[in-house]
Short mmCIF file of C-alpha atoms and ligand atoms in Angstrom, two decimals:
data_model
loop_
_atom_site.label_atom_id
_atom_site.label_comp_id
_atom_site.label_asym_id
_atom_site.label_seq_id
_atom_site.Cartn_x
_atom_site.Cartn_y
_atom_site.Cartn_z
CA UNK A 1 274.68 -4.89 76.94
CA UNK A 2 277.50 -5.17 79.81
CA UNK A 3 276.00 -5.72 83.25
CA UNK A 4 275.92 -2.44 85.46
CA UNK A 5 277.90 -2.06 88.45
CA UNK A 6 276.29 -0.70 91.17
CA UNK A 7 279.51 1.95 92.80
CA UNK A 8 277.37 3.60 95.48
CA UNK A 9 274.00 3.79 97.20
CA UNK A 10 272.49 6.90 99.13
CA UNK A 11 270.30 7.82 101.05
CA UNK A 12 268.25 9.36 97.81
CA UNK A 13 270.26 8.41 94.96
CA UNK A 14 272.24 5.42 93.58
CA UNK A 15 275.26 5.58 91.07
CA UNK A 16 275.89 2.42 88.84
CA UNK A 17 278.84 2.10 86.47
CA UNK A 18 277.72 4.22 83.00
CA UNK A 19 278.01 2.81 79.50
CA UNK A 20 281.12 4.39 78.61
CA UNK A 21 284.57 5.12 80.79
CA UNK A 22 284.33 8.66 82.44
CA UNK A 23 280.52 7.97 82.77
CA UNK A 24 278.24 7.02 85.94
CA UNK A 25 274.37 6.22 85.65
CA UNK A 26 272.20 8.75 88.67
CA UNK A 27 269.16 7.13 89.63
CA UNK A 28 266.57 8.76 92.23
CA UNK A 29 264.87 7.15 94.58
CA UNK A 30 261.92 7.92 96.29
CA UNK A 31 263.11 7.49 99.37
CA UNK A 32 263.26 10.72 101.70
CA UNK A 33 264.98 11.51 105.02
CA UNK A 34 265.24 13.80 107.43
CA UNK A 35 267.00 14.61 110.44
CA UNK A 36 270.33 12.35 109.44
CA UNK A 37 267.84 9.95 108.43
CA UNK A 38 265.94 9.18 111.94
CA UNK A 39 262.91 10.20 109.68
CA UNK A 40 262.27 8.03 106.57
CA UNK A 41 259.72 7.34 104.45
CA UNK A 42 258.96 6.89 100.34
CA UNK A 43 257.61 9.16 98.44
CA UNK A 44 255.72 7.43 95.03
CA UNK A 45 256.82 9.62 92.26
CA UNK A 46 259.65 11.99 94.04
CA UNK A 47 262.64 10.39 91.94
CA UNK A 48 260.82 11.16 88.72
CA UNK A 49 260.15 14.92 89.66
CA UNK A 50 263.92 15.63 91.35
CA UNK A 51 265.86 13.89 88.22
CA UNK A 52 263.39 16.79 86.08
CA UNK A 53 263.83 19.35 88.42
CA UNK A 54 267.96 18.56 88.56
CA UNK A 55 268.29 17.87 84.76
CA UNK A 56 266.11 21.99 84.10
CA UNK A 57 268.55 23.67 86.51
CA UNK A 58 271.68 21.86 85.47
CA UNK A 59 271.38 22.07 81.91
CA UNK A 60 270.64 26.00 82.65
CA UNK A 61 273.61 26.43 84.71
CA UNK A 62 275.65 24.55 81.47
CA UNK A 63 274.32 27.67 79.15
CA UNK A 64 275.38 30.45 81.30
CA UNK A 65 278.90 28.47 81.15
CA UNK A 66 278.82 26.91 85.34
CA UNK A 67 280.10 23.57 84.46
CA UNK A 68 278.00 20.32 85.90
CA UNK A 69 278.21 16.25 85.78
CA UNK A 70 274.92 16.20 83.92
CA UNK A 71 275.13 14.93 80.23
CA UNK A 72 271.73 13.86 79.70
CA UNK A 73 268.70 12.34 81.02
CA UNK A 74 268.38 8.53 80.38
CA UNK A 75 264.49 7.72 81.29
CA UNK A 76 262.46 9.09 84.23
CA UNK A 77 264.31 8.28 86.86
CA UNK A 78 267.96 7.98 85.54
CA UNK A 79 270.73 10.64 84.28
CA UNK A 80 274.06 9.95 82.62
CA UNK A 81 276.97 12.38 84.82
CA UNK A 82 280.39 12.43 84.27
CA UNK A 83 282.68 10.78 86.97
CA UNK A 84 284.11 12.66 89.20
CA UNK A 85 286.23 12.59 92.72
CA UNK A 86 283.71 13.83 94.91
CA UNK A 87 284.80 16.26 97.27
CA UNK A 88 283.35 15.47 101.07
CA UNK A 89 282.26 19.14 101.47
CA UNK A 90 278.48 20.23 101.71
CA UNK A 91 278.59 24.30 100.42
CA UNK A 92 275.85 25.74 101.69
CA UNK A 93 274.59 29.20 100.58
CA UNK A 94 271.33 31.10 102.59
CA UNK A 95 269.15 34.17 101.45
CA UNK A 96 267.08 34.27 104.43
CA UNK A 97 267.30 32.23 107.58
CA UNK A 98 265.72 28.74 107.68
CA UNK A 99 266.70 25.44 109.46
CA UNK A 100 269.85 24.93 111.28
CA UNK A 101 270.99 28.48 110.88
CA UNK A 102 268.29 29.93 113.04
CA UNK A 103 268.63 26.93 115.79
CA UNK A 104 272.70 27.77 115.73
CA UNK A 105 271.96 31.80 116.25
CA UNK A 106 268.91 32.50 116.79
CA UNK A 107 267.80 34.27 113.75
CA UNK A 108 263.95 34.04 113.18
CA UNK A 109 262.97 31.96 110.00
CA UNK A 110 262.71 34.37 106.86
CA UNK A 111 265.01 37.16 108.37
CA UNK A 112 266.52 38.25 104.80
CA UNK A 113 270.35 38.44 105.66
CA UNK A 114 272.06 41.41 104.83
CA UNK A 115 273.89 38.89 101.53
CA UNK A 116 274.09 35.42 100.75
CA UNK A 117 275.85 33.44 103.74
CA UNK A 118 277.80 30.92 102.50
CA UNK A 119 278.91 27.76 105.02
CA UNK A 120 280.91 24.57 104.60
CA UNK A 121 279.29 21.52 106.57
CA UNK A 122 281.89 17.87 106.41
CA UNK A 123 280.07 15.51 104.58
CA UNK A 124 279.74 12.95 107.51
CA UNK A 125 276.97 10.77 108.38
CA UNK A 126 278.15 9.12 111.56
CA UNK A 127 278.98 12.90 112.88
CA UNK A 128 275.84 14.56 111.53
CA UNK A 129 277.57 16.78 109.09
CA UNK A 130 279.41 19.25 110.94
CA UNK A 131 279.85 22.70 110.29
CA UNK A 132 283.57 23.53 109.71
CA UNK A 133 285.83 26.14 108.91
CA UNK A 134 288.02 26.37 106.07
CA UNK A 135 291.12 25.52 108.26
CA UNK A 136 289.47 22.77 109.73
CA UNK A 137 288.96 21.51 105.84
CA UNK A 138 293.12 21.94 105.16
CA UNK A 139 293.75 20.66 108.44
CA UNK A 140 291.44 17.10 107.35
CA UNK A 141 292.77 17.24 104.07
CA UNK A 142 289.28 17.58 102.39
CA UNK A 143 290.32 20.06 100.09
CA UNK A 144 293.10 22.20 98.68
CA UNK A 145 292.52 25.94 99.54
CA UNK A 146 292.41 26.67 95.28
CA UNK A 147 289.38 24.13 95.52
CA UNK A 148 287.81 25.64 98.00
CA UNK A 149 288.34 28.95 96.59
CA UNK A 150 286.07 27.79 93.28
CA UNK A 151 283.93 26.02 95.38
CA UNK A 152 282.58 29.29 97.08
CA UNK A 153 282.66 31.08 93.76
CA UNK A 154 281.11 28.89 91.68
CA UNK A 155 278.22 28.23 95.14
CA UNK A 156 277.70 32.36 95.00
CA UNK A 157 276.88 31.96 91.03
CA UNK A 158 274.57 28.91 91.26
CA UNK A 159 272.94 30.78 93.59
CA UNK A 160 272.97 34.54 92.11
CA UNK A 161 271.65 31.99 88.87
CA UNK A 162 268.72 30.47 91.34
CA UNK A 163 267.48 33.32 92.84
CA UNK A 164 266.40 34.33 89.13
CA UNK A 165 264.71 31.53 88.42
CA UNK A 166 263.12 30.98 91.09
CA UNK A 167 261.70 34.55 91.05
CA UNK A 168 260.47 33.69 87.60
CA UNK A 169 258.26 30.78 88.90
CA UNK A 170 257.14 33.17 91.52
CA UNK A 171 259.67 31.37 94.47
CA UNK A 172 261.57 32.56 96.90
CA UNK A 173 264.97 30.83 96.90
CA UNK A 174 265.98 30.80 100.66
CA UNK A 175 269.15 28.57 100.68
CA UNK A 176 270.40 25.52 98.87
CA UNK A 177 273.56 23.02 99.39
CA UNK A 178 275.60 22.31 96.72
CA UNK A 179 278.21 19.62 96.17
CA UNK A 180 281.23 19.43 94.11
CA UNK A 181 283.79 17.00 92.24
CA UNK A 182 286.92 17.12 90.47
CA UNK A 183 286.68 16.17 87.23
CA UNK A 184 289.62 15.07 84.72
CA UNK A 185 288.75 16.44 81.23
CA UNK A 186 291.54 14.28 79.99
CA UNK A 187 294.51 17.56 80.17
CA UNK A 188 292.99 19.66 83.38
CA UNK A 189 291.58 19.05 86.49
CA UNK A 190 288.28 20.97 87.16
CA UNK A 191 286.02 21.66 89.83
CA UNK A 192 282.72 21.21 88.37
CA UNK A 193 278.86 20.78 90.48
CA UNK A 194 277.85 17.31 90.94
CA UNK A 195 274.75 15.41 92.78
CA UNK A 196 271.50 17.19 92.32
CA UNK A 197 269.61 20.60 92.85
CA UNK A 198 265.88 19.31 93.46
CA UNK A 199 263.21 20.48 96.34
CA UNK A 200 265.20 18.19 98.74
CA UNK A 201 268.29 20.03 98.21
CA UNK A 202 267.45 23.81 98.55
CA UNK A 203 264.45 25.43 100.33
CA UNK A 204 261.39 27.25 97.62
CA UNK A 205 258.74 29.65 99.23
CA UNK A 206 256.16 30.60 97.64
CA UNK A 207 257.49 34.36 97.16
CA UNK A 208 253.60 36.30 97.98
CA UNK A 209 252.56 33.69 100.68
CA UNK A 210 255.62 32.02 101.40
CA UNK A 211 254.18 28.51 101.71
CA UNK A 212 256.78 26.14 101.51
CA UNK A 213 257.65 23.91 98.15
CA UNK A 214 260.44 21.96 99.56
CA UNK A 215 261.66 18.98 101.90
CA UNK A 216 260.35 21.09 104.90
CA UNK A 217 256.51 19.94 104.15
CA UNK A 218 258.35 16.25 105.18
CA UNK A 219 260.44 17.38 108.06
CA UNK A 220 257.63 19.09 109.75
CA UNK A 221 254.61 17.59 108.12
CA UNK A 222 253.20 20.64 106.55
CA UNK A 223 251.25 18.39 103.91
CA UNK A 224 251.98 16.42 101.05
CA UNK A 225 255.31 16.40 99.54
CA UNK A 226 254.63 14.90 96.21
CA UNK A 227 251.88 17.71 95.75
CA UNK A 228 254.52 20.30 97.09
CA UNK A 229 257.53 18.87 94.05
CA UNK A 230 254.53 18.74 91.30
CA UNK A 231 253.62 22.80 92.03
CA UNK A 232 257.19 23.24 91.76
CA UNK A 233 258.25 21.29 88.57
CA UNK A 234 254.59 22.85 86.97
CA UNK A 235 255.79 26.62 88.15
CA UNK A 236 259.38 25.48 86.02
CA UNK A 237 257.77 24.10 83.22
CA UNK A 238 259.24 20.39 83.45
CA UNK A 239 255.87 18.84 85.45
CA UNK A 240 256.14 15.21 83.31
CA UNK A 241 253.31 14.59 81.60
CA UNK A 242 253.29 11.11 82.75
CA UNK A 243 252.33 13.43 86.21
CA UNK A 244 249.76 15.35 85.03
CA UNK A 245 247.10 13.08 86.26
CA UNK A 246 248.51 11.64 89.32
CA UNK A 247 245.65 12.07 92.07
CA UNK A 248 244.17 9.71 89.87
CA UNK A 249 246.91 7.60 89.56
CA UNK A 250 249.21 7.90 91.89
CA UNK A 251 251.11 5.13 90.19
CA UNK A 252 251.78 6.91 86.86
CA UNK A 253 254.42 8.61 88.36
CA UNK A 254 256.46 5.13 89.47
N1 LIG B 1 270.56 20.36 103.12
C1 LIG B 1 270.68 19.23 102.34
N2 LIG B 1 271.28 18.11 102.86
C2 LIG B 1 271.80 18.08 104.12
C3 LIG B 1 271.68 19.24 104.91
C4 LIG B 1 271.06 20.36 104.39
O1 LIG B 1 270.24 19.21 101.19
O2 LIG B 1 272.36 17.05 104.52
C5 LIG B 1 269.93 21.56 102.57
C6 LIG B 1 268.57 21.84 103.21
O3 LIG B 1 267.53 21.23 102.50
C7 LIG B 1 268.49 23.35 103.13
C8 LIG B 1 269.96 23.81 103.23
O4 LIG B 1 270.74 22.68 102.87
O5 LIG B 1 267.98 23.75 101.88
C9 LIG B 1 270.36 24.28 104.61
O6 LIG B 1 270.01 23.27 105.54
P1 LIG B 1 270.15 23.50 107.11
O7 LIG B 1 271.59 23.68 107.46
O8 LIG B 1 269.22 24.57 107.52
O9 LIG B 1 269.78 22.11 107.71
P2 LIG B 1 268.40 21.51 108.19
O10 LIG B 1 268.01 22.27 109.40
O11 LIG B 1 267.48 21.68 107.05
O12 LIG B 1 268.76 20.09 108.43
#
């Protein structure tokens, strides 16, 4: 078998070189940050229940026609995408307000807004991911305005599509941040959803209580956050069953 090629390493993922051309290999760390990463720790088990949690949404997105880079899941910690051109914009779409949106203007956490927000944040380490405006993005030559265009369409579907499901599993979906790519089908260009939708990705209330299911329980220490991404992936149906019995053993899940 041809030696892998590592092409990227982040923060919670790593891309290697995939088995055929037009392919790239996801794996998923257990690493989580916070804070543009001044807060980092590892989390035994989080890769396995993200690449679940990522491969349930995406494939459900694929059947209501919202095209993805997921093909298929490898093993537990490892998807095969398609490659794309990723496009350096962070669409971010909000039910009620959470996180940087109330520290920006003030609105108190779980205000329901009057409909989904959508923002654009430059995907920018060394700047702390700005929030920009759409002229800003032509102006930086980030995107073409037709790209942006089905960026914020398809972000208002995925998350029309997530607010259902998450209301099935009894969770509120209060925002999520989506990224894109373009992607060559070998005659078009398309705009298609790349990277991951997982707990660290999107914020999950519990929709009676609303304790919180997502990356929050790490930002703030609100408990654990393995125990917070196993009550979601059980509430979806995808809890691994290599996870079922990991307060015993904690390491089943590495
Ligand atoms: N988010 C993300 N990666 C980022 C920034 C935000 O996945 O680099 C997600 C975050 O988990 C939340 C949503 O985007 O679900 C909105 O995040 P917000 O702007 O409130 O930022 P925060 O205050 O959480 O850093």
């Amino acid at each position: 078998m041809a030696k892998r090629k590592k092409l990227y390493e982040g923060k919670a993922k790593i891309l290697y070189s995939g088995p055929k051309k037009g392919t790239i290999i996801q794996y998923f760390k257990d690493d989580a940050t916070a804070f543009n990463a001044q807060k980092h720790t590892v989390i035994d088990g989080k890769g396995v229940l993200n690449n679940r949690l990522s491969e349930f949404f995406m494939s459900g997105l694929e059947e209501v026609d919202v095209k993805t880079h997921f093909i298929k899941r490898l093993n537990v910690r490892e998807q095969l995408v398609k490659f794309c051109i990723a496009i350096p914009i962070e669409v971010v779409v909000r039910n009620y307000a959470a996180g940087s949106l109330c520290t920006r203007i003030g609105l108190k956490e779980g205000t329901k807004l009057k409909r989904p927000l959508t923002e654009l944040y430059l995907k920018n380490d060394e700047l702390g991911d700005p929030l920009v405006t759409e002229d800003h993005i032509m102006a930086g030559n980030w995107a073409s305005q037709f790209q942006l265009d089905e960026m914020t369409y398809l972000a208002v579907r995925i998350n029309d599509f997530l607010v259902g499901m998450a209301y099935s599993a009894g969770l509120r979906l209060v925002d999520l941040k989506l990224e894109f790519g373009r992607y060559w089908d070998g005659e078009y260009e398309d705009i298609i959803l790349i990277d991951e939708i997982s707990p660290d990705s999107c914020r999950l209330w519990d929709f009676d209580t609303g304790q919180k299911f997502d990356k929050d329980v790490f930002r703030h220490n609100l408990g654990s956050l393995s125990e917070a991404y196993m009550e979601v992936a059980r509430r979806f149906g995808v809890l691994p069953v290599e996870a079922q019995d990991y307060k015993n053993n904690p390491k089943l899940l590495n």
